Structures are given as structure tokens and as C-alpha cells.
Coordinates of C-alpha atoms and ligand atoms in Angstrom, one line a residue:
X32 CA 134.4 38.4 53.8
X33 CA 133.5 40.5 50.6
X34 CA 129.8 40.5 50.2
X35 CA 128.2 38.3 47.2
X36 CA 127.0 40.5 44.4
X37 CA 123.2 39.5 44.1
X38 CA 120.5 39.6 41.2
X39 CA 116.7 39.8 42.4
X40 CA 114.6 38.6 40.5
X41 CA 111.0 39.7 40.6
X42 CA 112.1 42.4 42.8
X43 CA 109.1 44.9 42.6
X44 CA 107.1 42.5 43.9
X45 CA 105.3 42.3 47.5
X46 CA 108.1 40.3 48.8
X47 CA 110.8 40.8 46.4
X48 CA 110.8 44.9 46.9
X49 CA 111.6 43.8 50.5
X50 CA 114.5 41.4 49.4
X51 CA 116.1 44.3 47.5
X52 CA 115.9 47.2 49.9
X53 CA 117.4 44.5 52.7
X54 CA 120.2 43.3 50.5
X55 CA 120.7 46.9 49.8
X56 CA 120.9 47.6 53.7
X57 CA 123.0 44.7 54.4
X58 CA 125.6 46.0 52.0
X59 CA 125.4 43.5 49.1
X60 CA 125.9 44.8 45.4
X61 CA 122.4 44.6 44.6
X62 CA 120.9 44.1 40.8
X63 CA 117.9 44.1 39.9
X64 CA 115.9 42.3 36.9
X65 CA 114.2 44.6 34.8
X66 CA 112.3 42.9 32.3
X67 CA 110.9 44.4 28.8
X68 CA 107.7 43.5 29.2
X69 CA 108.0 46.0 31.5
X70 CA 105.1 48.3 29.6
X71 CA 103.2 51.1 31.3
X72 CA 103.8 49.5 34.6
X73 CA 104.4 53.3 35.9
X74 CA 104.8 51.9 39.5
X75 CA 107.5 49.3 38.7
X76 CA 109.6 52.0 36.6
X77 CA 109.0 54.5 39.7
X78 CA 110.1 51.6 42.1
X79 CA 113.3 50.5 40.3
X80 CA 114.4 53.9 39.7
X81 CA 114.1 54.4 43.4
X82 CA 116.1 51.2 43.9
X83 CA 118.5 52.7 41.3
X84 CA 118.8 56.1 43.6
X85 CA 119.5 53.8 46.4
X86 CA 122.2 52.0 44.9
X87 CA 121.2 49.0 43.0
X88 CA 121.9 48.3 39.4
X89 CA 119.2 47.7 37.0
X90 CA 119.9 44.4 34.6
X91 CA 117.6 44.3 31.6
X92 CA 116.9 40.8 30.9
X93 CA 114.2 38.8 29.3
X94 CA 112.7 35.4 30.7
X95 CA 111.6 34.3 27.3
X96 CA 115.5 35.3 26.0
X97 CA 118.0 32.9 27.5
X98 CA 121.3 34.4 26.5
X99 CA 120.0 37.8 28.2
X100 CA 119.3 35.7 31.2
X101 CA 122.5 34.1 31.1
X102 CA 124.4 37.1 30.9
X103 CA 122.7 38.9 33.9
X104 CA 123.4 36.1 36.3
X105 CA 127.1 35.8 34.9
X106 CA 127.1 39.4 36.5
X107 CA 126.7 38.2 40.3
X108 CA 127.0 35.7 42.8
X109 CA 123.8 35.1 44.1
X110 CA 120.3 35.1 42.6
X111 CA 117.0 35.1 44.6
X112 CA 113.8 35.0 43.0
X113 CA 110.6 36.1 44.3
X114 CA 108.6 35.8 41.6
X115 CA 104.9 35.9 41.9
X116 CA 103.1 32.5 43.3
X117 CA 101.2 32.6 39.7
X118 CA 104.2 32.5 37.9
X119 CA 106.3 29.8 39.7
X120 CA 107.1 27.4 36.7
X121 CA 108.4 30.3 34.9
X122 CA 111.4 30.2 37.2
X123 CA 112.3 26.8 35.1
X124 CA 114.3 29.6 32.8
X125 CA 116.2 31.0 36.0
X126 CA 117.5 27.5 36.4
X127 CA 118.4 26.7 33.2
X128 CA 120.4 30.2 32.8
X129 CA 121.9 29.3 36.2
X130 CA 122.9 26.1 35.2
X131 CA 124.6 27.8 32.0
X132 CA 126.4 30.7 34.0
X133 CA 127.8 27.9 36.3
X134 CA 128.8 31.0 38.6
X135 CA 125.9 30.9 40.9
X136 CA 127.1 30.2 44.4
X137 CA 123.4 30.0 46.0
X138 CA 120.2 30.5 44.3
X139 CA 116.7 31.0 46.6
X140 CA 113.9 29.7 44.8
X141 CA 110.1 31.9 45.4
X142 CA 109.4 30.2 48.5
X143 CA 108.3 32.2 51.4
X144 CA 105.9 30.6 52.9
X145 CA 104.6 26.6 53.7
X146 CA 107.1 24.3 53.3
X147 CA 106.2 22.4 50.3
X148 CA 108.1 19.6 50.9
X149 CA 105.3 18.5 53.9
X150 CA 102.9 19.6 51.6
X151 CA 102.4 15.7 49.6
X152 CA 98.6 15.8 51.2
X153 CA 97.6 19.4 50.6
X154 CA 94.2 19.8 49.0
X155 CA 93.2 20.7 45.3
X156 CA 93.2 22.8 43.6
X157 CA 95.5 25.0 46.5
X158 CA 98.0 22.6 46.1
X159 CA 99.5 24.4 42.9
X160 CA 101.5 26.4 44.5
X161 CA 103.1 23.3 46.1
X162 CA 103.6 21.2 43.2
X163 CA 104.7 23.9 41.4
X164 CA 107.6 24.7 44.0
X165 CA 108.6 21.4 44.9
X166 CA 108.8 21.0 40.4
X167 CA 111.4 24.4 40.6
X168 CA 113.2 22.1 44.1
X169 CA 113.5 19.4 41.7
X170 CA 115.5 21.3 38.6
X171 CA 117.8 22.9 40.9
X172 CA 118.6 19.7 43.0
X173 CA 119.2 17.9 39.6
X174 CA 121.5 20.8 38.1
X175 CA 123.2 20.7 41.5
X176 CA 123.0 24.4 42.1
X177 CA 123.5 25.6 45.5
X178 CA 120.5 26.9 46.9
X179 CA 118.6 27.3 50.5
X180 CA 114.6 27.4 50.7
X181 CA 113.3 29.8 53.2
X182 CA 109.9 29.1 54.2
X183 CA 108.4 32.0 55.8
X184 CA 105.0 31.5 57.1
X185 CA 102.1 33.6 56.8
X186 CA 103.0 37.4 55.7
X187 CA 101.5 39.5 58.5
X188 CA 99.5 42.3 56.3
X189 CA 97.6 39.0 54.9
X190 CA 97.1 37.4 58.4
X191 CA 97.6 39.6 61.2
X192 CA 95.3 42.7 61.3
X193 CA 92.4 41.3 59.6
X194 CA 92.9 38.6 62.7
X195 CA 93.5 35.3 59.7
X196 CA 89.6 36.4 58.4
X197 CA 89.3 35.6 55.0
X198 CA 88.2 38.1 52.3
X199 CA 89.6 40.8 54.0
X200 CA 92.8 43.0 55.2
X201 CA 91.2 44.9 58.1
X202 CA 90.4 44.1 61.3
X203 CA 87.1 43.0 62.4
X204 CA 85.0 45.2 64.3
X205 CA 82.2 43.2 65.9
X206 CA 82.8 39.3 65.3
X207 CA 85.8 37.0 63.8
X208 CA 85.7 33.9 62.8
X209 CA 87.7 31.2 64.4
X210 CA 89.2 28.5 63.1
X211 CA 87.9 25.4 65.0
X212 CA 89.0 26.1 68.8
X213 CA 91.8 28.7 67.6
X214 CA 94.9 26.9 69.8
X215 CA 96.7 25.7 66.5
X216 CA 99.9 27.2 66.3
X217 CA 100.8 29.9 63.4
X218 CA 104.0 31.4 62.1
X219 CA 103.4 35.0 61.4
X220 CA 105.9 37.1 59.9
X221 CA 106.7 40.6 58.7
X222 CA 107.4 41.1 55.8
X223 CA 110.4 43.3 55.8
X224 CA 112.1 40.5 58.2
X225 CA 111.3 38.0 55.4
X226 CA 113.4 40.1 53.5
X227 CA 116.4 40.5 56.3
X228 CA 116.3 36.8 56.7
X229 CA 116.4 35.8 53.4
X230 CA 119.3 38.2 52.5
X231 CA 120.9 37.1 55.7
X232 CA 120.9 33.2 54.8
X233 CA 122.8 33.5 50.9
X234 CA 126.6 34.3 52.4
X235 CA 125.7 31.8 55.5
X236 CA 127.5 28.1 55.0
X237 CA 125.0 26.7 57.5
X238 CA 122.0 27.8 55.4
X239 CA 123.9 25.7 52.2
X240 CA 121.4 23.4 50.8
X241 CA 119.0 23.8 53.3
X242 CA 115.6 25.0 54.0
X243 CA 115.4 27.8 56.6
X244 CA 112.4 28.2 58.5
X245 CA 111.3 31.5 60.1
X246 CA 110.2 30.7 62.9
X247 CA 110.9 33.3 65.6
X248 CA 109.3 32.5 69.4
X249 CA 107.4 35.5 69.8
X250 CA 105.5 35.4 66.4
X251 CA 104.3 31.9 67.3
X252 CA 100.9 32.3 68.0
X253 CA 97.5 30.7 68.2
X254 CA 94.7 32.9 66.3
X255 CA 93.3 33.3 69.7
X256 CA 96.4 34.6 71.2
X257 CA 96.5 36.8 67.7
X258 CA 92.3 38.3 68.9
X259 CA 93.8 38.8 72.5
X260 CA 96.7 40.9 71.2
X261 CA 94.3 42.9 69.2
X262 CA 91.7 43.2 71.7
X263 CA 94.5 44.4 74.5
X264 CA 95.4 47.1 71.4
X265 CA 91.8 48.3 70.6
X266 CA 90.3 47.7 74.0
X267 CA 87.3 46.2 72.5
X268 CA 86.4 42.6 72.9
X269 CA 85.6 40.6 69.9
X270 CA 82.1 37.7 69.6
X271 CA 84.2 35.1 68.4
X272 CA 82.8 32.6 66.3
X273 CA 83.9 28.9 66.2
X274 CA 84.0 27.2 62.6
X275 CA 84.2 23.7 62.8
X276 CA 86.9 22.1 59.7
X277 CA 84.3 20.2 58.0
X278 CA 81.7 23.7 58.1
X279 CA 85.0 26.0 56.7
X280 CA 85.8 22.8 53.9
X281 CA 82.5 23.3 53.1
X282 CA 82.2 26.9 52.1
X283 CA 85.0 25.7 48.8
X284 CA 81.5 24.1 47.4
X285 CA 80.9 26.6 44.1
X286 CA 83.2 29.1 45.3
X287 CA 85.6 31.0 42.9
X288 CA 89.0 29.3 42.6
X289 CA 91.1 32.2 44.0
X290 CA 88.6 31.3 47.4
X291 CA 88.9 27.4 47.5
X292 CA 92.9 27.9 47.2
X293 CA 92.5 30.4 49.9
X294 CA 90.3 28.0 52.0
X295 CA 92.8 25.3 52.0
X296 CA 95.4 26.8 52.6
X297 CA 93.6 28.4 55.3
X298 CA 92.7 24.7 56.4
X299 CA 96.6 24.0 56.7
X300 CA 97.4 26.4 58.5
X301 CA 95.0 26.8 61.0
X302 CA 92.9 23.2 61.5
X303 CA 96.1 21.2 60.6
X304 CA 99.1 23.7 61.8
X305 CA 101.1 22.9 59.1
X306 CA 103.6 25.5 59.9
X307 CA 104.6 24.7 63.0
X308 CA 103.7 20.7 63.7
X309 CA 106.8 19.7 63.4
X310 CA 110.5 20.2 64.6
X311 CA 113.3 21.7 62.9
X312 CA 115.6 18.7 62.4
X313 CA 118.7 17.4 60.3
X314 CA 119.0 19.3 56.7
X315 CA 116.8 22.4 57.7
X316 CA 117.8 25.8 60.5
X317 CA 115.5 28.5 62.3
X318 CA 116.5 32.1 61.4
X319 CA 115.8 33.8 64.4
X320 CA 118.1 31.5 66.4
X321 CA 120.8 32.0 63.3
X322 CA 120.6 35.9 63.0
X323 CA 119.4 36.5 66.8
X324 CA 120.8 40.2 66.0
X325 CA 117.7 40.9 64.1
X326 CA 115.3 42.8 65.8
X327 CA 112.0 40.8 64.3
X328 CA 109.0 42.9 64.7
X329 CA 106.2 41.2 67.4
X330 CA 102.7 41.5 65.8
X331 CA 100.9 43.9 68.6
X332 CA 103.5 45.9 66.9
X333 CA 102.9 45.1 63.5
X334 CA 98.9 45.5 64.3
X335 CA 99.4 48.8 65.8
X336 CA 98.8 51.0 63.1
X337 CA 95.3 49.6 62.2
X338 CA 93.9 51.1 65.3
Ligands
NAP11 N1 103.7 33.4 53.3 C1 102.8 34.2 52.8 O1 101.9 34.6 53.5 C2 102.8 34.5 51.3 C3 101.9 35.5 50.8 C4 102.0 35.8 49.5 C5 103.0 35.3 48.7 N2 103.9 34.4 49.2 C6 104.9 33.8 48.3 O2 105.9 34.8 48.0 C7 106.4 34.6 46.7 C8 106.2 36.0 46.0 O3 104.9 36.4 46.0 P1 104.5 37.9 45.9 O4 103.1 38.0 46.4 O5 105.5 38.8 46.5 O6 104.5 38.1 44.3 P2 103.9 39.2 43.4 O7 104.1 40.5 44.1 O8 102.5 38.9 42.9 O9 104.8 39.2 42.1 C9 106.2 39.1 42.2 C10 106.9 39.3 40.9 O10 106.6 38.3 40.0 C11 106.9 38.7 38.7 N3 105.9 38.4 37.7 C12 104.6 38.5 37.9 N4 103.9 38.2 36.7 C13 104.9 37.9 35.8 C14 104.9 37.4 34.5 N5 103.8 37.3 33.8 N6 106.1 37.2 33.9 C15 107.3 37.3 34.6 N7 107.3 37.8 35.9 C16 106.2 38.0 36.5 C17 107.0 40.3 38.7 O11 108.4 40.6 38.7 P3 109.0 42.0 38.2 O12 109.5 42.6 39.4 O13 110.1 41.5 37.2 O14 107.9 42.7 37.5 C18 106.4 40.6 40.1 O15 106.9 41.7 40.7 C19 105.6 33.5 46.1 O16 106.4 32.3 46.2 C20 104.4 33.3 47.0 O17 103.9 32.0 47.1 C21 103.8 34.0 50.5

């Protein structure tokens, strides 16, 4: 089967960089949304030119100019976003140029990460993220554009080395702080295999109109299994200290905003296990047991390099 030509959208980004170089590596014609507002960003130009050299095309298109929008997706088959988690609305003009092209044979939406469809409780003002994405579900359900959600779970370099500590990437030297008794179950996930599976799911009937969760066996750990990994790594052991949910709740009181998002999402994750407390049913797939080809990095792996 010929491989569908795909537009990223959002493609320097943290995750999206990874989306292009895998749809490059899995052999898709690969374009790439270059927006005018653009500027100095020296690092974006230097990154798409590199994306250029590998073979991707570069599509200049504005959000704020529809037609320009319209004509780059009328230029491919597939169009995944991965626009940043501040700018999820925006993604409202990626629909409605979708929905115009009437080409599109699967759009991903900026997921990656908790599924905001179980997300109804989630806690203010962190709960953005999941309004917003479930507002984005909504316009593309109602156009009836194809589409597949893949939520990722928590992006290792966020969650992994630093051991899930907040306010930090690095690991702890002398203490970490544990999230009630540390036996909730997380997701953690590279982020280069975010990008493999993604790419992998868009040609995929069984991913059609469904959300894919990434989910792979191995990186399904409990923080505590997380601090045993890294204290088998490092040979050091680690004071661990217990903080109960109501003390962690506590510490959004007169915090910054960017902090009391962090906190409850933090509180999902690990008090509530919101990634992995339920199963995979009707409507929805695992990657790993999709695309068990990919080798998915383990994260005493992933850790290695912060030794
Ligand atoms: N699971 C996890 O642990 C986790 C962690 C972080 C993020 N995420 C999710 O991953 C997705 C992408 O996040 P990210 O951290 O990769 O994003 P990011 O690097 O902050 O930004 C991604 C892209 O968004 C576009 N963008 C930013 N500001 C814009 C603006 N004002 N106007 C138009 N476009 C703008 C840019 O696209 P250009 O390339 O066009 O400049 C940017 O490269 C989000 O849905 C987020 O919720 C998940």
C-alpha cells in the first residue's frame, strides 16, 4: 500500500519534531507547516531546514489565513497536529480547513498524553488542557473527519529521571518525594516511540476513529518501581518521603498557576492512576500489542544517561 502523504503541524515542537523525523523514517511523504510568524525563531528555521535536508517538504501556511491552510492540507492525506498544550483551541482552524479540503483521510488531534475523555472530574484550573481537547474531539466528531486520539502518558524526560519530582528534570540525589504509598500505576513513555506510534496508527484501519493508548507492559510502573530502577542504575539508595494526597493538594494554596496545573495533574496520575485504572475496551487499541515490532525503549534505559 502506497504510504499517505502527511502534513505536521506544529512540527518543531517537543513532540511534533519526533512525529516528523518518524514519519520521515517510516517512509511517508512528510510536510511540514511552516508558519510566518515564524520571526527570529533561529532554532525552528535551523530545525526545519534540517527536516528539509532529510527529506520533508516545507508548506508555508498561516493559522490566522484559511485559504493558505486549506491549500496545504489539500496537499496530503493525513494531518497530525502537535501543537503546543497552550495553544490547543487554535487547532479549531485545522478543522475547519480540514473540513474544507474534504481530502483528509485521518487527522490526529494534539493529544499525547491523559485521556481526556475520563478526564469529566479533573481539577481546576489543570483541567484546561482537558476541556480544551475534548472542545477540538467535539469539532472533528461533528465534521465527521476521520481521526484517531493517541494518548500517550507521561513523556519520560518530564517523569522519569527526575523520579515524577516536581520542579525539576534531574534526578534526586538524597530524598524524593513520593506520591502517597507510590504503588499507583504510571504509563511512561519515550518520546521518540510517541512519535513511531503515532505515525504508525494514521495508515492503520483498526486505529480508525479510535483512541490509541500507549500503554506498553514494561513501561508500566509504580513510582516506587521507577526509585528502584534508578537506585539499581546509580547504586545509591534514596530517603523516600511519603506525601499524603490531601498534604500534595495542599501545596496548590497561593502557588503560581503553571504549579497548581502541575499539581493536579500530578494528583491524577499518581494518587488517582488515571492512566492506567481502567481497561482498554470497545472503540479504543494498545499500541505496543498493535506494532509489537517496535522496539519501545524500557526507562532503566531511558534513565541511563543521567548517571
Ligand atoms: N504526556 C506528556 O507527558 C506530555 C508532556 C508535554 C506535552 N504533552 C502534550 O503534547 C502536545 C504537544 O506539546 P509540546 O510540549 O510538544 O508542545 P510545544 O513544544 O510547546 O509546542 C508545539 C508547537 O505548537 C506550536 N505553537 C506554539 N505556540 C504557538 C502559537 N502562538 N501559534 C501557533 N502555533 C503555536 C508551535 O508550532 P510550530 O512548529 O509551527 O512553531 C510549536 O512548535 C500537547 O497536546 C501537550 O498537551 C504531553
Amino acid at each position: 500500500m502506497e504510504k499517505s502523504k502527511v502534513l505536521i503541524v506544529g512540527g518543531t515542537g517537543y513532540i511534533g519534531r519526533r512525529i516528523v523525523k518518524a514519519s520521515l523514517a517510516q517512509g511517508h511523504p512528510t510536510y511540514v507547516l511552516m508558519r510566518p510568524d515564524i520571526g527570529l525563531a533561529v532554532d525552528k528555521i535551523q530545525m526545519i531546514l534540517s527536516f528539509k535536508a532529510a527529506g520533508a517538504r516545507v508548506v508555508e501556511a498561516s493559522l490566522d489565513d484559511h485559504r493558505s491552510l486549506v491549500d496545504a492540507v489539500k496537499q496530503v492525506d493525513v494531518v497530525v497536529s502537535a501543537m503546543s498544550g497552550y495553544q490547543l483551541s487554535r487547532q479549531l482552524k485545522v478543522v475547519d480547513a480540514i473540513k474544507e479540503a474534504g481530502n483528509i483521510k485521518r487527522f490526529l488531534p494534539s493529544e499525547y498524553g491523559i485521556d481526556p475523555a475520563r478526564m469529566e472530574h479533573a481539577l481546576a484550573p489543570g483541567r484546561i488542557t482537558f476541556d480544551e481537547k475534548m472542545k477540538i474531539r467535539r469539532a472533528i466528531e461533528e465534521a465527521n473527519i476521520p481521526h484517531t486520539y493517541v494518548s500517550a502518558g507521561c513523556f519520560a524526560a518530564y517523569f522519569a529521571p527526575n523520579l515524577s519530582q516536581l520542579g525539576t528534570l534531574l534526578p534526586p540525589k538524597e530524598k524524593v518525594q513520593v506520591y502517597g504509598d507510590g504503588n499507583v500505576k504510571v504509563a511512561f513513555m519515550d518520546e521518540d516511540d510517541v512519535g513511531t506510534y503515532a505515525i504508525k496508527t494514521i495508515d492503520d484501519p483498526r486505529t480508525l476513529n479510535k483512541t490509541v493508548y500507549l500503554r506498553p507492559s514494561e513501561n508500566i510502573l509504580t513510582q516506587m518501581e521507577l526509585i528502584a530502577k534508578w537506585e539499581k542504575l546509580s547504586g545509591k539508595f534514596l530517603e523516600k518521603i511519603h506525601i499524603p494526597n490531601d498534604e500534595f493538594l495542599a501545596s496548590m494554596e497561593g502557588a503560581e498557576l503553571f504549579h497548581q496545573e502541575a499539581v493536579g495533574h500530578f494528583h491524577h496520575i499518581f494518587y488517582e492512576g488515571c492512566l492506567t485504572n481502567f481497561d482498554i475496551g470497545d472503540g479504543a487499541e494498545e499500541a505496543s500489542l498493535l506494532y509489537p515490532e517496535v522496539q519501545y525503549t524500557r526507562m532503566d534505559e531511558y534513565m541511563k544517561p543521567y548517571l
